[in-house]
Amino acid sequence: MKKKTVTSETEEITIDNKRQKRKREKKAYREIRWDRLDNTAHLFPVIAGENMSNVYRISVTLTELVQPDILQQALNIVLPKMDGFNLRLRMGVFWYYFEENGKPAPKVREESNFPCRYIQQNQNHSYMFRVTYYKYRINLEVFHVLTDGMGGINFLKELTYQYLRLAHPELKEKVGDSLNSGTSLNREDSFLKNYKKSSAKGYQTKKAYLLKGEHLGPGEFGVMHGYMQVPQLKEVCHRYGCSINEYLVSVYIWSVYTEPSASPIRVAVPVNLRPYFNSITTKNFFVMVSAEFHPTKEVYTFAEVLVIVRDNLRRQINREHLEKLFSYNVSNEKLLAARAVPLFLKNIAMKLVYTKSALANTTTITNIGNIGVDEEYRPYVEMFHAFLAMSKGQHLKGTICSYGSTLVFSFSFDLKDVSVQRGFFRKIAADGIEVELDTNGVTAD
């Protein structure tokens, strides 16, 4: 005979409260346990590997030597607060997805290898970023599946702020010890929120002129920085009737152009979509437009090249066109037929599409923009830098960022010949802009 347990009304309420609490905790755990990749991010796990890491670097140079123990403490404190980085990548039946990581933060190490190497998650506590340091510099390297440059800056600035508060306790007394009020933690998929059904493909697929030549040694990675003063740049750009971005992209194309070609010189220019769609997401939210110059006659002046490039970019960089570009991709993703296709088949299709689009561009030049820091931290921050890893067919890439009145154009490359880089900076100097160069010493040129 089953014995009946008698409980008081108070005990029943207590038991019920405990059950409800467990349900709430379980529900909350499920809500933060996993997250979908944004539309752009789906591609990166498919194409990434040792030869094409899809890792970018953003670094901050301080006015004092980095203390590694304090930097590790700072990372340990900041990482749990930043949901967009506290993730690992998982493979599902139909899609990759993010899962909350929860492991200890990856170990901060002194830089001893070339930058932008492939991130082996199983050797990095399953995280998709790494933090290194070298003398005065803190480096953040991010697998692009996590976020774009804006999300990377978001994280690096918080890491730097936390580091400086630990290294200088008087800062903590001034500003407190919480995340900056301007730091976004938003994880909205702004592609999905803003897309409109579309079937009009806007990306180029025709093969572009590609730079070729002898490669650097296995694993070697060249970096060349050119520092310029923004007031001088603005003066020159005013003379040409263009923006700084249009000018620098045009100078790159000018330095590549030598003679008539059967293929156009085409530069992929990532455009941050947040200002156009009122977004503060820390996921990827950008599209590529193409600056194209097809030399068909013997001689062009630089002014002619610039007008072609400027007008080409201005026709594309507007809300309506940008919306069409990402809406096409999102519409394809949302097709029910595509959803039902197993991941391994999706991967094959995405690789084919990527190869066509990658070879349709000579290079990529991305502009991170001006990076600002709060006034209290400015005495400790000297400069920011950023650059990209190589990708299929693109062996020389450019990245622009500025801090204060200084702009730095950074080339990353894996070709021995640096004639394009030399031509680029010589043209800028010829236009009356003073340029200071710095390299990582990979090439003696």
Short mmCIF file of C-alpha atoms in Angstrom, two decimals:
data_model
loop_
_atom_site.label_atom_id
_atom_site.label_comp_id
_atom_site.label_asym_id
_atom_site.label_seq_id
_atom_site.Cartn_x
_atom_site.Cartn_y
_atom_site.Cartn_z
CA MET A 1 0.00 0.00 0.00
CA LYS A 2 1.39 3.38 -1.09
CA LYS A 3 2.03 5.74 1.78
CA LYS A 4 0.60 9.21 1.32
CA THR A 5 2.84 12.14 2.17
CA VAL A 6 1.13 14.99 3.92
CA THR A 7 2.53 18.48 3.50
CA SER A 8 1.46 21.80 4.89
CA GLU A 9 0.25 24.66 2.76
CA THR A 10 3.47 26.55 3.51
CA GLU A 11 5.61 23.60 2.39
CA GLU A 12 3.58 23.31 -0.83
CA ILE A 13 4.15 27.00 -1.58
CA THR A 14 7.88 26.58 -0.91
CA ILE A 15 8.06 23.53 -3.19
CA ASP A 16 6.10 25.35 -5.90
CA ASN A 17 8.38 28.39 -5.62
CA LYS A 18 11.42 26.18 -6.02
CA ARG A 19 9.89 24.53 -9.09
CA GLN A 20 9.10 27.91 -10.62
CA LYS A 21 12.60 29.14 -9.88
CA ARG A 22 14.12 26.07 -11.57
CA LYS A 23 11.88 26.65 -14.59
CA ARG A 24 12.94 30.30 -14.80
CA GLU A 25 16.60 29.39 -14.46
CA LYS A 26 16.27 26.67 -17.09
CA LYS A 27 14.48 29.05 -19.46
CA ALA A 28 17.06 31.79 -18.92
CA TYR A 29 19.85 29.29 -19.55
CA ARG A 30 18.26 28.24 -22.84
CA GLU A 31 17.87 31.86 -23.93
CA ILE A 32 21.57 32.65 -23.60
CA ARG A 33 22.78 29.16 -24.44
CA TRP A 34 22.89 29.55 -28.20
CA ASP A 35 22.60 32.16 -30.94
CA ARG A 36 22.19 32.20 -34.70
CA LEU A 37 24.90 33.41 -37.03
CA ASP A 38 24.08 36.56 -38.99
CA ASN A 39 23.70 36.35 -42.76
CA THR A 40 27.30 37.30 -43.56
CA ALA A 41 28.78 35.06 -40.87
CA HIS A 42 27.45 31.85 -42.44
CA LEU A 43 30.22 32.00 -45.05
CA PHE A 44 33.26 32.33 -42.81
CA PRO A 45 33.34 28.85 -41.18
CA VAL A 46 32.93 27.32 -44.65
CA ILE A 47 35.97 28.98 -46.25
CA ALA A 48 38.28 29.45 -43.24
CA GLY A 49 41.44 27.40 -42.82
CA GLU A 50 45.21 27.65 -42.39
CA ASN A 51 45.65 29.29 -45.81
CA MET A 52 42.73 31.69 -45.48
CA SER A 53 42.09 32.46 -41.83
CA ASN A 54 39.35 35.12 -42.14
CA VAL A 55 40.92 36.75 -39.10
CA TYR A 56 41.42 40.51 -38.80
CA ARG A 57 43.49 42.45 -36.31
CA ILE A 58 42.76 45.68 -34.45
CA SER A 59 45.44 46.90 -32.06
CA VAL A 60 45.97 49.76 -29.67
CA THR A 61 49.38 51.24 -28.89
CA LEU A 62 49.74 52.61 -25.37
CA THR A 63 52.18 55.18 -24.02
CA GLU A 64 53.57 52.62 -21.56
CA LEU A 65 54.75 49.02 -21.67
CA VAL A 66 51.97 46.45 -21.44
CA GLN A 67 51.91 44.42 -18.22
CA PRO A 68 50.78 40.91 -19.26
CA ASP A 69 49.41 39.83 -15.86
CA ILE A 70 47.19 42.90 -15.68
CA LEU A 71 46.08 42.41 -19.30
CA GLN A 72 45.03 38.86 -18.44
CA GLN A 73 43.08 40.12 -15.43
CA ALA A 74 41.36 42.68 -17.63
CA LEU A 75 40.36 40.02 -20.18
CA ASN A 76 39.07 37.76 -17.39
CA ILE A 77 36.85 40.59 -16.15
CA VAL A 78 35.58 41.90 -19.49
CA LEU A 79 34.89 38.67 -21.39
CA PRO A 80 31.91 37.45 -19.28
CA LYS A 81 30.26 40.84 -19.78
CA MET A 82 30.51 40.69 -23.59
CA ASP A 83 28.09 38.04 -24.83
CA GLY A 84 29.18 38.50 -28.43
CA PHE A 85 32.69 37.22 -27.66
CA ASN A 86 31.84 34.69 -24.94
CA LEU A 87 30.92 32.12 -27.59
CA ARG A 88 32.07 29.00 -29.35
CA LEU A 89 31.07 27.77 -32.80
CA ARG A 90 29.04 24.59 -33.20
CA MET A 91 28.00 22.62 -36.25
CA GLY A 92 24.33 21.71 -36.63
CA VAL A 93 22.58 19.58 -39.24
CA PHE A 94 21.51 22.58 -41.33
CA TRP A 95 23.57 25.55 -40.07
CA TYR A 96 26.47 26.49 -37.86
CA TYR A 97 25.42 28.18 -34.65
CA PHE A 98 26.94 29.89 -31.61
CA GLU A 99 26.86 28.42 -28.14
CA GLU A 100 27.78 30.17 -24.91
CA ASN A 101 31.34 29.19 -24.08
CA GLY A 102 31.75 29.60 -20.33
CA LYS A 103 35.35 28.36 -20.25
CA PRO A 104 38.14 30.49 -18.75
CA ALA A 105 39.28 33.31 -21.00
CA PRO A 106 42.00 32.42 -23.52
CA LYS A 107 45.53 32.99 -22.30
CA VAL A 108 47.09 36.33 -23.14
CA ARG A 109 50.45 35.73 -24.82
CA GLU A 110 53.36 37.81 -26.00
CA GLU A 111 53.28 38.02 -29.78
CA SER A 112 55.75 35.56 -31.27
CA ASN A 113 54.15 34.62 -34.62
CA PHE A 114 53.00 36.46 -37.71
CA PRO A 115 49.58 38.12 -37.33
CA CYS A 116 46.12 36.97 -38.44
CA ARG A 117 46.83 33.25 -38.22
CA TYR A 118 43.96 30.78 -38.28
CA ILE A 119 42.41 30.39 -34.83
CA GLN A 120 42.28 26.77 -33.72
CA GLN A 121 39.37 26.78 -31.31
CA ASN A 122 40.39 23.57 -29.57
CA GLN A 123 43.72 25.22 -28.70
CA ASN A 124 42.13 28.48 -27.58
CA HIS A 125 39.57 27.38 -24.94
CA SER A 126 37.09 27.19 -27.86
CA TYR A 127 37.10 30.99 -28.28
CA MET A 128 37.18 32.66 -31.69
CA PHE A 129 39.50 35.52 -30.83
CA ARG A 130 42.97 35.93 -29.36
CA VAL A 131 44.68 38.65 -27.37
CA THR A 132 48.42 39.18 -27.63
CA TYR A 133 50.78 41.98 -26.68
CA TYR A 134 54.14 43.29 -27.80
CA LYS A 135 55.93 46.03 -25.87
CA TYR A 136 53.45 48.95 -25.93
CA ARG A 137 50.82 47.28 -28.10
CA ILE A 138 47.71 45.21 -27.31
CA ASN A 139 46.49 43.11 -30.25
CA LEU A 140 42.96 41.76 -30.69
CA GLU A 141 42.55 39.21 -33.50
CA VAL A 142 39.01 38.15 -34.36
CA PHE A 143 37.56 35.40 -36.51
CA HIS A 144 35.16 37.34 -38.74
CA VAL A 145 32.28 34.97 -37.92
CA LEU A 146 31.92 36.76 -34.57
CA THR A 147 31.66 40.36 -35.71
CA ASP A 148 32.98 43.00 -38.09
CA GLY A 149 35.43 45.81 -37.34
CA MET A 150 32.91 47.85 -35.36
CA GLY A 151 32.28 44.94 -33.00
CA GLY A 152 36.03 44.38 -32.68
CA ILE A 153 36.64 48.00 -31.72
CA ASN A 154 33.82 47.75 -29.20
CA PHE A 155 35.57 44.85 -27.45
CA LEU A 156 39.13 46.20 -27.71
CA LYS A 157 38.18 49.54 -26.20
CA GLU A 158 36.48 47.88 -23.21
CA LEU A 159 39.48 45.60 -22.73
CA THR A 160 41.83 48.60 -22.89
CA TYR A 161 39.71 50.64 -20.48
CA GLN A 162 39.62 47.78 -17.99
CA TYR A 163 43.37 47.26 -18.33
CA LEU A 164 44.11 50.93 -17.70
CA ARG A 165 41.80 51.01 -14.64
CA LEU A 166 43.69 48.04 -13.17
CA ALA A 167 47.09 49.54 -14.03
CA HIS A 168 46.06 52.98 -12.73
CA PRO A 169 43.62 52.67 -9.78
CA GLU A 170 43.09 56.45 -9.79
CA LEU A 171 41.21 56.01 -13.09
CA LYS A 172 38.80 53.64 -11.41
CA GLU A 173 38.05 56.31 -8.80
CA LYS A 174 37.24 58.80 -11.57
CA VAL A 175 35.16 56.68 -13.95
CA GLY A 176 34.03 53.65 -11.94
CA ASP A 177 34.55 50.05 -12.99
CA SER A 178 31.60 49.17 -15.22
CA LEU A 179 31.31 48.98 -18.99
CA ASN A 180 31.30 52.30 -20.82
CA SER A 181 27.83 53.75 -21.33
CA GLY A 182 28.51 54.01 -25.07
CA THR A 183 29.44 50.34 -25.46
CA SER A 184 26.77 48.36 -27.27
CA LEU A 185 25.85 44.85 -26.14
CA ASN A 186 23.14 44.59 -28.80
CA ARG A 187 23.03 41.19 -30.58
CA GLU A 188 20.27 41.95 -33.05
CA ASP A 189 20.55 40.41 -36.52
CA SER A 190 20.18 43.69 -38.38
CA PHE A 191 20.27 41.91 -41.74
CA LEU A 192 17.06 40.05 -40.90
CA LYS A 193 15.44 43.10 -39.37
CA ASN A 194 16.01 45.36 -42.37
CA TYR A 195 15.90 43.15 -45.46
CA LYS A 196 13.19 43.27 -48.11
CA LYS A 197 12.36 40.35 -50.35
CA SER A 198 14.67 40.53 -53.34
CA SER A 199 15.88 38.47 -56.26
CA ALA A 200 18.19 41.07 -57.79
CA LYS A 201 21.84 40.09 -57.40
CA GLY A 202 24.05 43.15 -56.95
CA TYR A 203 27.52 41.64 -56.62
CA GLN A 204 30.14 41.41 -59.34
CA THR A 205 31.16 37.97 -60.62
CA LYS A 206 33.27 38.89 -63.67
CA LYS A 207 36.93 38.14 -62.98
CA ALA A 208 39.07 41.14 -62.02
CA TYR A 209 42.73 41.93 -62.60
CA LEU A 210 44.68 40.02 -59.93
CA LEU A 211 48.11 40.79 -58.51
CA LYS A 212 50.57 37.94 -58.96
CA GLY A 213 54.18 37.30 -58.14
CA GLU A 214 56.56 35.42 -55.88
CA HIS A 215 55.12 34.78 -52.44
CA LEU A 216 56.77 35.30 -49.08
CA GLY A 217 57.92 32.21 -47.20
CA PRO A 218 55.39 29.80 -45.68
CA GLY A 219 53.39 31.52 -42.96
CA GLU A 220 55.09 34.88 -43.49
CA PHE A 221 52.86 37.95 -43.41
CA GLY A 222 53.95 41.44 -44.43
CA VAL A 223 52.65 44.65 -42.86
CA MET A 224 53.38 48.22 -43.95
CA HIS A 225 51.88 51.26 -42.21
CA GLY A 226 51.79 54.76 -43.69
CA TYR A 227 50.98 57.59 -41.27
CA MET A 228 49.43 60.84 -42.53
CA GLN A 229 47.97 63.96 -40.95
CA VAL A 230 44.23 64.30 -41.50
CA PRO A 231 44.29 68.10 -42.11
CA GLN A 232 46.75 67.62 -45.00
CA LEU A 233 44.64 64.81 -46.42
CA LYS A 234 41.48 66.92 -46.23
CA GLU A 235 43.19 69.77 -48.06
CA VAL A 236 44.25 67.49 -50.93
CA CYS A 237 40.83 65.82 -51.09
CA HIS A 238 39.13 69.21 -51.22
CA ARG A 239 41.34 70.07 -54.19
CA TYR A 240 40.26 66.88 -55.99
CA GLY A 241 36.60 67.18 -54.95
CA CYS A 242 36.43 63.83 -53.17
CA SER A 243 36.32 62.20 -49.75
CA ILE A 244 39.36 60.72 -48.01
CA ASN A 245 38.08 57.21 -48.68
CA GLU A 246 37.51 57.92 -52.38
CA TYR A 247 40.97 59.44 -52.66
CA LEU A 248 42.82 56.55 -51.00
CA VAL A 249 40.96 53.90 -53.01
CA SER A 250 41.75 55.85 -56.20
CA VAL A 251 45.45 56.09 -55.27
CA TYR A 252 45.52 52.32 -54.79
CA ILE A 253 43.98 51.72 -58.21
CA TRP A 254 46.38 54.25 -59.74
CA SER A 255 49.35 52.41 -58.22
CA VAL A 256 48.12 49.09 -59.70
CA TYR A 257 47.21 50.49 -63.14
CA THR A 258 50.08 50.30 -65.65
CA GLU A 259 48.53 49.57 -69.06
CA PRO A 260 45.28 48.62 -70.83
CA SER A 261 43.88 45.38 -69.45
CA ALA A 262 41.28 42.84 -70.46
CA SER A 263 40.14 42.70 -66.81
CA PRO A 264 39.04 45.64 -64.64
CA ILE A 265 40.86 46.68 -61.49
CA ARG A 266 38.14 46.27 -58.90
CA VAL A 267 38.40 47.12 -55.20
CA ALA A 268 35.92 45.66 -52.72
CA VAL A 269 34.98 48.36 -50.22
CA PRO A 270 33.09 47.20 -47.11
CA VAL A 271 30.37 49.62 -46.02
CA ASN A 272 29.24 49.75 -42.39
CA LEU A 273 25.43 49.59 -42.58
CA ARG A 274 24.69 50.76 -39.03
CA PRO A 275 24.37 54.49 -39.81
CA TYR A 276 22.03 53.79 -42.74
CA PHE A 277 19.65 51.54 -40.77
CA ASN A 278 19.87 52.97 -37.26
CA SER A 279 21.55 49.85 -35.86
CA ILE A 280 23.87 49.36 -32.87
CA THR A 281 24.34 45.62 -33.31
CA THR A 282 27.64 43.97 -32.41
CA LYS A 283 27.09 41.24 -35.00
CA ASN A 284 28.35 41.63 -38.56
CA PHE A 285 26.42 44.32 -40.39
CA PHE A 286 28.17 45.39 -43.56
CA VAL A 287 28.09 44.86 -47.33
CA MET A 288 30.68 45.13 -50.06
CA VAL A 289 30.49 47.65 -52.88
CA SER A 290 33.02 47.67 -55.73
CA ALA A 291 35.15 50.54 -56.95
CA GLU A 292 35.90 49.64 -60.57
CA PHE A 293 38.35 51.03 -63.11
CA HIS A 294 38.71 49.34 -66.48
CA PRO A 295 41.67 50.79 -68.39
CA THR A 296 40.86 50.59 -72.09
CA LYS A 297 43.14 53.31 -73.47
CA GLU A 298 46.89 53.85 -73.26
CA VAL A 299 47.06 56.81 -70.89
CA TYR A 300 44.90 58.06 -68.03
CA THR A 301 45.64 60.90 -65.65
CA PHE A 302 45.15 60.37 -61.95
CA ALA A 303 42.34 62.92 -62.00
CA GLU A 304 40.51 60.82 -64.62
CA VAL A 305 40.91 57.66 -62.55
CA LEU A 306 39.67 59.43 -59.42
CA VAL A 307 36.53 60.75 -61.11
CA ILE A 308 35.68 57.25 -62.41
CA VAL A 309 36.22 55.69 -58.98
CA ARG A 310 34.45 58.47 -57.08
CA ASP A 311 31.36 58.38 -59.27
CA ASN A 312 31.33 54.59 -59.17
CA LEU A 313 31.29 54.53 -55.37
CA ARG A 314 28.75 57.32 -55.01
CA ARG A 315 26.26 55.50 -57.23
CA GLN A 316 26.43 52.51 -54.87
CA ILE A 317 26.73 53.96 -51.39
CA ASN A 318 23.14 54.92 -50.71
CA ARG A 319 20.52 53.26 -48.56
CA GLU A 320 18.44 51.91 -51.45
CA HIS A 321 21.33 50.16 -53.19
CA LEU A 322 22.87 48.85 -49.97
CA GLU A 323 19.50 47.42 -48.96
CA LYS A 324 19.28 45.57 -52.28
CA LEU A 325 22.72 44.04 -51.79
CA PHE A 326 22.05 42.37 -48.45
CA SER A 327 18.37 41.70 -49.14
CA TYR A 328 19.35 39.38 -51.99
CA ASN A 329 21.53 37.32 -49.63
CA VAL A 330 18.97 37.20 -46.82
CA SER A 331 16.19 36.25 -49.24
CA ASN A 332 18.23 33.26 -50.39
CA GLU A 333 18.93 32.22 -46.81
CA LYS A 334 15.25 32.33 -45.92
CA LEU A 335 14.11 30.11 -48.76
CA LEU A 336 12.51 27.06 -47.20
CA ALA A 337 14.23 24.82 -49.71
CA ALA A 338 17.64 26.17 -48.64
CA ARG A 339 16.79 25.68 -44.97
CA ALA A 340 16.13 21.98 -45.55
CA VAL A 341 19.45 21.36 -47.32
CA PRO A 342 22.02 19.63 -45.06
CA LEU A 343 24.98 21.75 -44.01
CA PHE A 344 27.59 19.80 -46.00
CA LEU A 345 25.69 20.52 -49.24
CA LYS A 346 25.25 24.19 -48.31
CA ASN A 347 29.00 24.35 -47.73
CA ILE A 348 29.76 23.12 -51.25
CA ALA A 349 27.40 25.70 -52.77
CA MET A 350 28.75 28.55 -50.63
CA LYS A 351 32.36 27.73 -51.56
CA LEU A 352 31.52 27.91 -55.26
CA VAL A 353 29.71 31.23 -54.87
CA TYR A 354 32.53 32.63 -52.74
CA THR A 355 35.24 31.69 -55.27
CA LYS A 356 33.42 33.55 -58.04
CA SER A 357 32.91 36.67 -55.96
CA ALA A 358 36.43 36.63 -54.48
CA LEU A 359 38.11 36.49 -57.89
CA ALA A 360 35.90 39.36 -59.01
CA ASN A 361 37.98 41.75 -56.87
CA THR A 362 41.61 42.79 -57.13
CA THR A 363 41.72 43.62 -53.45
CA THR A 364 39.75 44.80 -50.42
CA ILE A 365 40.20 48.19 -48.78
CA THR A 366 38.26 48.74 -45.58
CA ASN A 367 37.93 51.97 -43.63
CA ILE A 368 37.43 51.44 -39.89
CA GLY A 369 36.99 55.19 -39.47
CA ASN A 370 38.06 57.45 -36.64
CA ILE A 371 38.45 55.65 -33.31
CA GLY A 372 37.82 57.78 -30.27
CA VAL A 373 38.45 57.05 -26.60
CA ASP A 374 37.04 58.71 -23.49
CA GLU A 375 38.93 61.77 -22.33
CA GLU A 376 40.19 60.15 -19.11
CA TYR A 377 42.02 57.44 -21.09
CA ARG A 378 43.55 59.61 -23.83
CA PRO A 379 46.88 60.28 -22.04
CA TYR A 380 47.55 56.53 -22.11
CA VAL A 381 46.56 55.80 -25.75
CA GLU A 382 48.92 56.67 -28.60
CA MET A 383 47.45 55.03 -31.74
CA PHE A 384 45.21 52.36 -33.23
CA HIS A 385 46.00 50.07 -36.18
CA ALA A 386 43.99 47.53 -38.15
CA PHE A 387 44.59 45.12 -41.02
CA LEU A 388 43.15 42.09 -42.78
CA ALA A 389 44.28 38.55 -43.55
CA MET A 390 44.74 37.41 -47.14
CA SER A 391 41.92 35.76 -49.07
CA LYS A 392 41.51 33.88 -52.34
CA GLY A 393 43.15 35.82 -55.17
CA GLN A 394 43.80 38.84 -52.94
CA HIS A 395 47.43 39.00 -51.85
CA LEU A 396 47.57 42.69 -50.94
CA LYS A 397 44.90 44.39 -48.84
CA GLY A 398 44.46 47.82 -47.30
CA THR A 399 42.91 49.05 -44.07
CA ILE A 400 42.31 52.65 -43.00
CA CYS A 401 41.81 53.92 -39.48
CA SER A 402 42.54 57.14 -37.63
CA TYR A 403 43.00 58.34 -34.10
CA GLY A 404 43.10 62.02 -33.25
CA SER A 405 44.58 63.90 -36.20
CA THR A 406 46.60 60.93 -37.52
CA LEU A 407 45.38 58.52 -40.18
CA VAL A 408 47.19 55.26 -40.87
CA PHE A 409 46.82 53.27 -44.08
CA SER A 410 47.98 49.70 -43.42
CA PHE A 411 48.92 47.26 -46.15
CA SER A 412 48.90 43.54 -45.38
CA PHE A 413 50.43 41.25 -47.99
CA ASP A 414 52.08 37.93 -48.79
CA LEU A 415 53.87 38.89 -52.03
CA LYS A 416 57.59 39.77 -52.10
CA ASP A 417 57.14 42.56 -54.63
CA VAL A 418 56.17 45.77 -52.85
CA SER A 419 56.11 48.05 -55.90
CA VAL A 420 52.37 48.73 -55.51
CA GLN A 421 52.88 49.82 -51.90
CA ARG A 422 55.80 52.07 -52.91
CA GLY A 423 53.80 53.59 -55.76
CA PHE A 424 50.84 54.19 -53.43
CA PHE A 425 52.78 56.17 -50.86
CA ARG A 426 54.87 58.00 -53.49
CA LYS A 427 51.70 59.30 -55.13
CA ILE A 428 50.36 60.52 -51.79
CA ALA A 429 53.68 62.24 -51.06
CA ALA A 430 53.68 63.80 -54.56
CA ASP A 431 50.29 65.34 -53.74
CA GLY A 432 51.91 67.20 -50.84
CA ILE A 433 50.98 64.89 -47.95
CA GLU A 434 53.80 63.97 -45.58
CA VAL A 435 53.97 60.19 -45.04
CA GLU A 436 55.89 58.25 -42.39
CA LEU A 437 56.37 54.54 -43.08
CA ASP A 438 56.74 51.63 -40.70
CA THR A 439 56.95 47.90 -41.52
CA ASN A 440 57.22 44.60 -39.68
CA GLY A 441 60.49 43.91 -41.45
CA VAL A 442 59.34 40.98 -43.61
CA THR A 443 60.65 42.60 -46.80
CA ALA A 444 63.82 44.64 -47.13
CA ASP A 445 62.35 46.83 -49.89
#
